[in-house]
One Martini backbone bead per residue (centre of mass of N, CA, C, O) as a GRO file, in nm:
protein
  390
    1UNK     BB    1   0.094   0.037   0.025
    2UNK     BB    2   0.077   0.353  -0.018
    3UNK     BB    3   0.270   0.638   0.123
    4UNK     BB    4   0.161   0.941   0.280
    5UNK     BB    5   0.282   1.273   0.360
    6UNK     BB    6   0.126   1.536   0.563
    7UNK     BB    7   0.219   1.890   0.612
    8UNK     BB    8   0.101   2.120   0.870
    9UNK     BB    9  -0.068   2.427   0.981
   10UNK     BB   10  -0.306   2.558   1.116
   11UNK     BB   11  -0.630   2.602   1.039
   12UNK     BB   12  -0.612   2.646   0.730
   13UNK     BB   13  -0.424   2.407   0.664
   14UNK     BB   14  -0.608   2.186   0.772
   15UNK     BB   15  -0.842   2.242   0.575
   16UNK     BB   16  -0.695   2.221   0.306
   17UNK     BB   17  -0.578   1.933   0.354
   18UNK     BB   18  -0.849   1.783   0.392
   19UNK     BB   19  -0.948   1.816   0.100
   20UNK     BB   20  -0.711   1.673  -0.032
   21UNK     BB   21  -0.742   1.401   0.111
   22UNK     BB   22  -1.021   1.331   0.004
   23UNK     BB   23  -0.933   1.329  -0.295
   24UNK     BB   24  -0.713   1.116  -0.276
   25UNK     BB   25  -0.912   0.891  -0.168
   26UNK     BB   26  -1.098   0.897  -0.410
   27UNK     BB   27  -0.869   0.815  -0.620
   28UNK     BB   28  -0.714   0.643  -0.360
   29UNK     BB   29  -0.849   0.445  -0.123
   30UNK     BB   30  -0.562   0.279  -0.026
   31UNK     BB   31  -0.430   0.509   0.093
   32UNK     BB   32  -0.167   0.603   0.307
   33UNK     BB   33  -0.204   0.855   0.571
   34UNK     BB   34   0.019   1.084   0.716
   35UNK     BB   35  -0.012   1.347   0.974
   36UNK     BB   36   0.047   1.703   1.012
   37UNK     BB   37  -0.198   1.892   1.222
   38UNK     BB   38  -0.543   1.816   1.238
   39UNK     BB   39  -0.872   1.716   1.278
   40UNK     BB   40  -0.955   1.744   0.979
   41UNK     BB   41  -0.752   1.534   0.871
   42UNK     BB   42  -0.855   1.300   1.037
   43UNK     BB   43  -1.151   1.311   0.926
   44UNK     BB   44  -1.047   1.256   0.620
   45UNK     BB   45  -0.822   0.987   0.682
   46UNK     BB   46  -0.587   1.048   0.866
   47UNK     BB   47  -0.299   0.993   1.045
   48UNK     BB   48  -0.218   1.147   1.344
   49UNK     BB   49   0.095   1.241   1.460
   50UNK     BB   50   0.056   1.569   1.485
   51UNK     BB   51  -0.023   1.878   1.642
   52UNK     BB   52  -0.027   2.233   1.482
   53UNK     BB   53  -0.275   2.453   1.526
   54UNK     BB   54  -0.125   2.608   1.804
   55UNK     BB   55   0.191   2.705   1.677
   56UNK     BB   56   0.120   2.977   1.544
   57UNK     BB   57   0.279   3.273   1.390
   58UNK     BB   58   0.341   3.633   1.365
   59UNK     BB   59   0.658   3.697   1.418
   60UNK     BB   60   0.925   3.714   1.621
   61UNK     BB   61   0.812   3.746   1.910
   62UNK     BB   62   0.559   3.558   1.873
   63UNK     BB   63   0.741   3.287   1.825
   64UNK     BB   64   0.890   3.217   2.092
   65UNK     BB   65   0.674   3.025   2.243
   66UNK     BB   66   0.709   2.804   1.980
   67UNK     BB   67   0.989   2.673   1.972
   68UNK     BB   68   0.953   2.415   2.132
   69UNK     BB   69   0.711   2.286   1.974
   70UNK     BB   70   0.863   2.288   1.700
   71UNK     BB   71   1.094   2.097   1.783
   72UNK     BB   72   0.910   1.863   1.861
   73UNK     BB   73   0.790   1.826   1.583
   74UNK     BB   74   1.053   1.765   1.433
   75UNK     BB   75   1.130   1.515   1.593
   76UNK     BB   76   0.882   1.344   1.516
   77UNK     BB   77   0.934   1.352   1.212
   78UNK     BB   78   1.214   1.227   1.209
   79UNK     BB   79   1.130   0.960   1.337
   80UNK     BB   80   0.923   0.880   1.125
   81UNK     BB   81   1.113   0.884   0.872
   82UNK     BB   82   1.293   0.651   0.991
   83UNK     BB   83   1.059   0.428   1.057
   84UNK     BB   84   0.820   0.542   0.822
   85UNK     BB   85   0.869   0.597   0.524
   86UNK     BB   86   0.754   0.762   0.270
   87UNK     BB   87   0.697   0.800  -0.070
   88UNK     BB   88   0.548   1.084  -0.015
   89UNK     BB   89   0.554   1.439   0.025
   90UNK     BB   90   0.322   1.693   0.162
   91UNK     BB   91   0.332   2.038   0.156
   92UNK     BB   92   0.130   2.276   0.353
   93UNK     BB   93   0.213   2.555   0.376
   94UNK     BB   94   0.365   2.633   0.650
   95UNK     BB   95   0.678   2.745   0.675
   96UNK     BB   96   0.819   2.666   0.932
   97UNK     BB   97   0.848   2.346   0.929
   98UNK     BB   98   0.867   2.290   0.621
   99UNK     BB   99   1.149   2.434   0.568
  100UNK     BB  100   1.294   2.210   0.761
  101UNK     BB  101   1.196   1.941   0.615
  102UNK     BB  102   1.290   1.954   0.320
  103UNK     BB  103   1.597   1.873   0.350
  104UNK     BB  104   1.536   1.596   0.476
  105UNK     BB  105   1.390   1.476   0.233
  106UNK     BB  106   1.625   1.506   0.038
  107UNK     BB  107   1.830   1.325   0.193
  108UNK     BB  108   1.610   1.074   0.185
  109UNK     BB  109   1.473   1.063  -0.099
  110UNK     BB  110   1.190   1.217  -0.074
  111UNK     BB  111   0.941   1.306  -0.243
  112UNK     BB  112   0.826   1.649  -0.300
  113UNK     BB  113   0.529   1.848  -0.237
  114UNK     BB  114   0.404   2.178  -0.294
  115UNK     BB  115   0.108   2.312  -0.133
  116UNK     BB  116   0.090   2.614  -0.087
  117UNK     BB  117   0.314   2.819  -0.098
  118UNK     BB  118   0.520   3.037  -0.011
  119UNK     BB  119   0.479   3.404  -0.018
  120UNK     BB  120   0.746   3.530  -0.156
  121UNK     BB  121   0.624   3.696  -0.400
  122UNK     BB  122   0.529   3.921  -0.193
  123UNK     BB  123   0.763   3.971   0.063
  124UNK     BB  124   1.051   3.810  -0.069
  125UNK     BB  125   1.240   3.868  -0.298
  126UNK     BB  126   1.519   3.670  -0.354
  127UNK     BB  127   1.506   3.437  -0.174
  128UNK     BB  128   1.664   3.163  -0.053
  129UNK     BB  129   1.415   2.980  -0.014
  130UNK     BB  130   1.321   2.967  -0.302
  131UNK     BB  131   1.572   2.806  -0.418
  132UNK     BB  132   1.555   2.570  -0.229
  133UNK     BB  133   1.272   2.470  -0.308
  134UNK     BB  134   1.329   2.431  -0.610
  135UNK     BB  135   1.530   2.189  -0.539
  136UNK     BB  136   1.358   2.009  -0.325
  137UNK     BB  137   1.123   1.989  -0.524
  138UNK     BB  138   0.946   1.801  -0.746
  139UNK     BB  139   0.679   1.981  -0.681
  140UNK     BB  140   0.474   2.272  -0.759
  141UNK     BB  141   0.153   2.385  -0.646
  142UNK     BB  142  -0.014   2.642  -0.782
  143UNK     BB  143  -0.273   2.902  -0.691
  144UNK     BB  144  -0.115   3.130  -0.841
  145UNK     BB  145   0.008   3.279  -1.113
  146UNK     BB  146   0.247   3.435  -0.981
  147UNK     BB  147   0.361   3.194  -0.830
  148UNK     BB  148   0.435   3.026  -1.078
  149UNK     BB  149   0.632   3.229  -1.205
  150UNK     BB  150   0.828   3.261  -0.968
  151UNK     BB  151   0.920   2.958  -0.929
  152UNK     BB  152   1.005   2.907  -1.220
  153UNK     BB  153   1.232   3.127  -1.221
  154UNK     BB  154   1.386   2.950  -0.985
  155UNK     BB  155   1.357   2.630  -1.109
  156UNK     BB  156   1.089   2.506  -1.078
  157UNK     BB  157   0.850   2.258  -1.075
  158UNK     BB  158   0.542   2.373  -1.216
  159UNK     BB  159   0.186   2.370  -1.126
  160UNK     BB  160  -0.110   2.509  -1.225
  161UNK     BB  161  -0.436   2.473  -1.047
  162UNK     BB  162  -0.545   2.673  -0.853
  163UNK     BB  163  -0.802   2.755  -0.632
  164UNK     BB  164  -0.967   2.563  -0.389
  165UNK     BB  165  -1.212   2.755  -0.322
  166UNK     BB  166  -1.375   2.694  -0.577
  167UNK     BB  167  -1.463   2.415  -0.458
  168UNK     BB  168  -1.536   2.461  -0.155
  169UNK     BB  169  -1.767   2.697  -0.223
  170UNK     BB  170  -1.983   2.553  -0.404
  171UNK     BB  171  -2.169   2.447  -0.137
  172UNK     BB  172  -2.260   2.710  -0.049
  173UNK     BB  173  -2.507   2.872   0.055
  174UNK     BB  174  -2.724   3.095   0.035
  175UNK     BB  175  -2.828   3.366   0.191
  176UNK     BB  176  -3.113   3.258   0.259
  177UNK     BB  177  -3.023   2.979   0.366
  178UNK     BB  178  -2.829   3.074   0.585
  179UNK     BB  179  -3.038   3.239   0.747
  180UNK     BB  180  -3.232   3.009   0.803
  181UNK     BB  181  -3.025   2.829   0.963
  182UNK     BB  182  -2.957   3.085   1.174
  183UNK     BB  183  -3.213   3.276   1.228
  184UNK     BB  184  -3.217   3.514   1.011
  185UNK     BB  185  -3.349   3.776   0.896
  186UNK     BB  186  -3.377   3.900   0.582
  187UNK     BB  187  -3.365   4.225   0.681
  188UNK     BB  188  -3.107   4.207   0.819
  189UNK     BB  189  -2.813   4.339   0.954
  190UNK     BB  190  -2.496   4.176   0.883
  191UNK     BB  191  -2.201   4.140   1.085
  192UNK     BB  192  -1.889   3.993   1.028
  193UNK     BB  193  -1.641   3.882   1.262
  194UNK     BB  194  -1.277   3.822   1.196
  195UNK     BB  195  -1.010   3.813   1.435
  196UNK     BB  196  -0.914   3.488   1.463
  197UNK     BB  197  -0.658   3.204   1.424
  198UNK     BB  198  -0.471   3.328   1.638
  199UNK     BB  199  -0.384   3.407   1.953
  200UNK     BB  200  -0.239   3.685   1.899
  201UNK     BB  201  -0.506   3.820   1.769
  202UNK     BB  202  -0.652   3.875   2.043
  203UNK     BB  203  -0.454   4.128   2.091
  204UNK     BB  204  -0.413   4.281   1.801
  205UNK     BB  205  -0.720   4.266   1.660
  206UNK     BB  206  -0.979   4.241   1.830
  207UNK     BB  207  -1.013   4.522   1.970
  208UNK     BB  208  -1.044   4.690   1.708
  209UNK     BB  209  -1.292   4.544   1.584
  210UNK     BB  210  -1.483   4.589   1.828
  211UNK     BB  211  -1.473   4.898   1.827
  212UNK     BB  212  -1.586   4.924   1.542
  213UNK     BB  213  -1.853   4.778   1.602
  214UNK     BB  214  -1.949   4.980   1.813
  215UNK     BB  215  -1.966   5.223   1.618
  216UNK     BB  216  -2.160   5.087   1.418
  217UNK     BB  217  -2.393   5.042   1.619
  218UNK     BB  218  -2.458   5.348   1.659
  219UNK     BB  219  -2.563   5.368   1.351
  220UNK     BB  220  -2.675   5.044   1.377
  221UNK     BB  221  -2.879   4.921   1.610
  222UNK     BB  222  -2.999   4.652   1.441
  223UNK     BB  223  -2.748   4.515   1.416
  224UNK     BB  224  -2.571   4.218   1.356
  225UNK     BB  225  -2.316   4.024   1.538
  226UNK     BB  226  -2.082   3.791   1.406
  227UNK     BB  227  -1.870   3.504   1.531
  228UNK     BB  228  -1.660   3.288   1.392
  229UNK     BB  229  -1.492   3.020   1.524
  230UNK     BB  230  -1.175   2.881   1.500
  231UNK     BB  231  -1.195   2.828   1.819
  232UNK     BB  232  -1.323   2.739   2.123
  233UNK     BB  233  -1.093   2.896   2.287
  234UNK     BB  234  -1.206   3.192   2.189
  235UNK     BB  235  -1.475   3.252   2.333
  236UNK     BB  236  -1.403   3.382   2.606
  237UNK     BB  237  -1.225   3.630   2.514
  238UNK     BB  238  -1.440   3.751   2.326
  239UNK     BB  239  -1.670   3.784   2.530
  240UNK     BB  240  -1.517   3.969   2.726
  241UNK     BB  241  -1.455   4.200   2.527
  242UNK     BB  242  -1.755   4.262   2.462
  243UNK     BB  243  -1.853   4.328   2.750
  244UNK     BB  244  -1.667   4.577   2.797
  245UNK     BB  245  -1.830   4.727   2.544
  246UNK     BB  246  -2.136   4.640   2.517
  247UNK     BB  247  -2.135   4.400   2.300
  248UNK     BB  248  -2.347   4.220   2.089
  249UNK     BB  249  -2.277   3.881   2.033
  250UNK     BB  250  -2.255   3.605   1.800
  251UNK     BB  251  -2.134   3.292   1.862
  252UNK     BB  252  -1.992   3.056   1.629
  253UNK     BB  253  -1.994   2.726   1.726
  254UNK     BB  254  -1.934   2.435   1.573
  255UNK     BB  255  -1.987   2.240   1.826
  256UNK     BB  256  -2.298   2.357   1.846
  257UNK     BB  257  -2.316   2.234   1.532
  258UNK     BB  258  -2.362   1.912   1.443
  259UNK     BB  259  -2.462   1.963   1.129
  260UNK     BB  260  -2.170   2.077   1.115
  261UNK     BB  261  -1.890   2.166   1.012
  262UNK     BB  262  -1.661   2.402   1.074
  263UNK     BB  263  -1.643   2.496   0.783
  264UNK     BB  264  -1.948   2.546   0.726
  265UNK     BB  265  -2.004   2.748   0.951
  266UNK     BB  266  -1.816   2.967   0.852
  267UNK     BB  267  -1.957   3.002   0.568
  268UNK     BB  268  -2.240   3.064   0.665
  269UNK     BB  269  -2.178   3.341   0.785
  270UNK     BB  270  -2.078   3.473   0.524
  271UNK     BB  271  -2.337   3.423   0.350
  272UNK     BB  272  -2.519   3.609   0.562
  273UNK     BB  273  -2.372   3.866   0.492
  274UNK     BB  274  -2.316   4.224   0.439
  275UNK     BB  275  -2.051   4.225   0.623
  276UNK     BB  276  -1.684   4.223   0.666
  277UNK     BB  277  -1.464   4.199   0.950
  278UNK     BB  278  -1.108   4.144   0.894
  279UNK     BB  279  -0.851   3.976   0.884
  280UNK     BB  280  -0.579   3.872   0.738
  281UNK     BB  281  -0.662   3.620   0.485
  282UNK     BB  282  -0.848   3.366   0.362
  283UNK     BB  283  -1.120   3.509   0.431
  284UNK     BB  284  -1.099   3.721   0.202
  285UNK     BB  285  -1.142   3.525  -0.032
  286UNK     BB  286  -1.407   3.405   0.058
  287UNK     BB  287  -1.564   3.672   0.058
  288UNK     BB  288  -1.515   3.741  -0.241
  289UNK     BB  289  -1.637   3.487  -0.372
  290UNK     BB  290  -1.923   3.554  -0.221
  291UNK     BB  291  -1.966   3.884  -0.249
  292UNK     BB  292  -1.859   4.040   0.011
  293UNK     BB  293  -1.814   4.298   0.182
  294UNK     BB  294  -1.493   4.452   0.304
  295UNK     BB  295  -1.267   4.482   0.588
  296UNK     BB  296  -0.912   4.503   0.622
  297UNK     BB  297  -0.681   4.391   0.879
  298UNK     BB  298  -0.353   4.461   1.050
  299UNK     BB  299  -0.168   4.358   1.353
  300UNK     BB  300   0.126   4.412   1.538
  301UNK     BB  301   0.376   4.423   1.710
  302UNK     BB  302   0.551   4.709   1.704
  303UNK     BB  303   0.835   4.582   1.704
  304UNK     BB  304   0.791   4.381   1.478
  305UNK     BB  305   0.718   4.590   1.263
  306UNK     BB  306   0.983   4.750   1.274
  307UNK     BB  307   1.172   4.515   1.203
  308UNK     BB  308   1.044   4.444   0.930
  309UNK     BB  309   1.078   4.729   0.796
  310UNK     BB  310   1.390   4.820   0.895
  311UNK     BB  311   1.555   4.541   0.900
  312UNK     BB  312   1.418   4.329   0.687
  313UNK     BB  313   1.266   4.488   0.454
  314UNK     BB  314   0.965   4.456   0.445
  315UNK     BB  315   0.755   4.450   0.142
  316UNK     BB  316   0.412   4.517   0.053
  317UNK     BB  317   0.161   4.586  -0.165
  318UNK     BB  318  -0.024   4.377  -0.009
  319UNK     BB  319  -0.228   4.184   0.239
  320UNK     BB  320  -0.469   4.101   0.069
  321UNK     BB  321  -0.555   3.857  -0.148
  322UNK     BB  322  -0.741   4.009  -0.349
  323UNK     BB  323  -0.522   4.227  -0.418
  324UNK     BB  324  -0.295   4.023  -0.506
  325UNK     BB  325  -0.425   3.895  -0.753
  326UNK     BB  326  -0.450   4.197  -0.908
  327UNK     BB  327  -0.267   4.428  -0.800
  328UNK     BB  328  -0.518   4.581  -0.651
  329UNK     BB  329  -0.758   4.789  -0.481
  330UNK     BB  330  -1.060   4.618  -0.403
  331UNK     BB  331  -1.002   4.631  -0.094
  332UNK     BB  332  -0.999   4.750   0.211
  333UNK     BB  333  -0.686   4.832   0.385
  334UNK     BB  334  -0.534   4.804   0.724
  335UNK     BB  335  -0.216   4.889   0.864
  336UNK     BB  336  -0.165   4.913   1.177
  337UNK     BB  337  -0.196   5.247   1.237
  338UNK     BB  338  -0.446   5.252   1.036
  339UNK     BB  339  -0.598   5.054   1.241
  340UNK     BB  340  -0.876   5.219   1.325
  341UNK     BB  341  -1.191   5.227   1.437
  342UNK     BB  342  -1.293   5.479   1.277
  343UNK     BB  343  -1.197   5.385   0.995
  344UNK     BB  344  -1.345   5.120   0.982
  345UNK     BB  345  -1.635   5.227   1.025
  346UNK     BB  346  -1.641   5.416   0.782
  347UNK     BB  347  -1.597   5.200   0.564
  348UNK     BB  348  -1.839   5.026   0.641
  349UNK     BB  349  -2.061   5.234   0.587
  350UNK     BB  350  -1.997   5.275   0.289
  351UNK     BB  351  -2.050   4.977   0.204
  352UNK     BB  352  -2.356   4.970   0.313
  353UNK     BB  353  -2.458   5.247   0.135
  354UNK     BB  354  -2.339   5.167  -0.133
  355UNK     BB  355  -2.282   5.076  -0.432
  356UNK     BB  356  -2.147   4.745  -0.579
  357UNK     BB  357  -2.054   4.728  -0.878
  358UNK     BB  358  -1.741   4.750  -0.869
  359UNK     BB  359  -1.684   4.530  -0.666
  360UNK     BB  360  -1.817   4.296  -0.828
  361UNK     BB  361  -1.632   4.325  -1.072
  362UNK     BB  362  -1.371   4.269  -0.916
  363UNK     BB  363  -1.450   3.992  -0.810
  364UNK     BB  364  -1.484   3.860  -1.088
  365UNK     BB  365  -1.188   3.900  -1.174
  366UNK     BB  366  -1.066   3.740  -0.941
  367UNK     BB  367  -1.204   3.468  -0.995
  368UNK     BB  368  -1.085   3.432  -1.281
  369UNK     BB  369  -0.776   3.435  -1.169
  370UNK     BB  370  -0.815   3.143  -1.004
  371UNK     BB  371  -0.953   2.978  -1.222
  372UNK     BB  372  -1.076   2.651  -1.227
  373UNK     BB  373  -1.255   2.416  -1.157
  374UNK     BB  374  -1.085   2.124  -1.018
  375UNK     BB  375  -0.838   2.158  -0.827
  376UNK     BB  376  -0.826   1.906  -0.643
  377UNK     BB  377  -0.806   1.700  -0.872
  378UNK     BB  378  -0.541   1.809  -0.992
  379UNK     BB  379  -0.364   1.790  -0.741
  380UNK     BB  380  -0.399   1.488  -0.683
  381UNK     BB  381  -0.303   1.382  -0.955
  382UNK     BB  382  -0.014   1.498  -0.937
  383UNK     BB  383   0.069   1.344  -0.680
  384UNK     BB  384   0.015   1.054  -0.794
  385UNK     BB  385   0.225   1.079  -1.021
  386UNK     BB  386   0.466   1.096  -0.832
  387UNK     BB  387   0.414   0.828  -0.690
  388UNK     BB  388   0.423   0.645  -0.955
  389UNK     BB  389   0.723   0.785  -1.051
  390UNK     BB  390   0.950   0.746  -0.809
   0.00000   0.00000   0.00000
């Protein structure tokens, strides 16, 4: 029986990898899959070697508490590769551990495929990691056209498959269906707040988004505010922060909705929304594909941000994926000191009260740039071809 190893981290990586695993097993039912990631991958049919969905962070200082857990993860992977080496390894997103596992796979002559590669093409052109991955990977499956061009120029064998959200979101219910399932009146104004998929974002992003929601509530007293939880562990700190502001939120805990998977509950909230206030991340693409207006923000520890800008010389044209796809500002985004509650609330009100023709045209152009449906099938087929030809 062929043996595949899939490695990722973070909530989003776990979800993306779980969809890939389901498609791999659909095409090759007897495939044995060992995974480093989270419960979604285990539910999809992988044997979970180690859980990594709680050890991710963005920033130098923010990463320090996770150094120990990351080293422990690496040790477990090294032991696994020595004791039960897979036929092929698939690295998904999650630059931290994956970038350190890649050379080990190369030394052990285990063919490796990178799916959802590090976004070096956005924030760090000409990086040494780019050229290392180009040499270490048997194949890179690109989900953005610019990503494919970037890694191909570095010498990688690249196949552009398109973005998997095109497949994943195909089954999301309509606005009316989502509202009916959540018990939201058709005429209600619904603002969905997505503050955190990492614990650090409860400190850096959550307070600002909730203050903006509080200001928005003053202008729209009847508006409903919903928060889909990335983790049940986030419920208590989010509820406490909302109580301090006197803000009434509805927390959507996937575990309290047994008829949904966590993934579907998250998308159900987005589908029901009139507006989304969100941190930068995959949720911005999901919101854009579903056609919902949004305001995107991101904040880091001030020292981390200063180090990134002035010492590491990190410079990004945009931080939200919808803007990066077209390389132009189709959704409003506010970074660091720009992300103030008053500015967020003002942008939100403008989006709720003006016509959306231009935004929807931009969203349509963005969706077209993400490729064609059938992404998961193409990605799985490419991985199985590496497996069969190894």
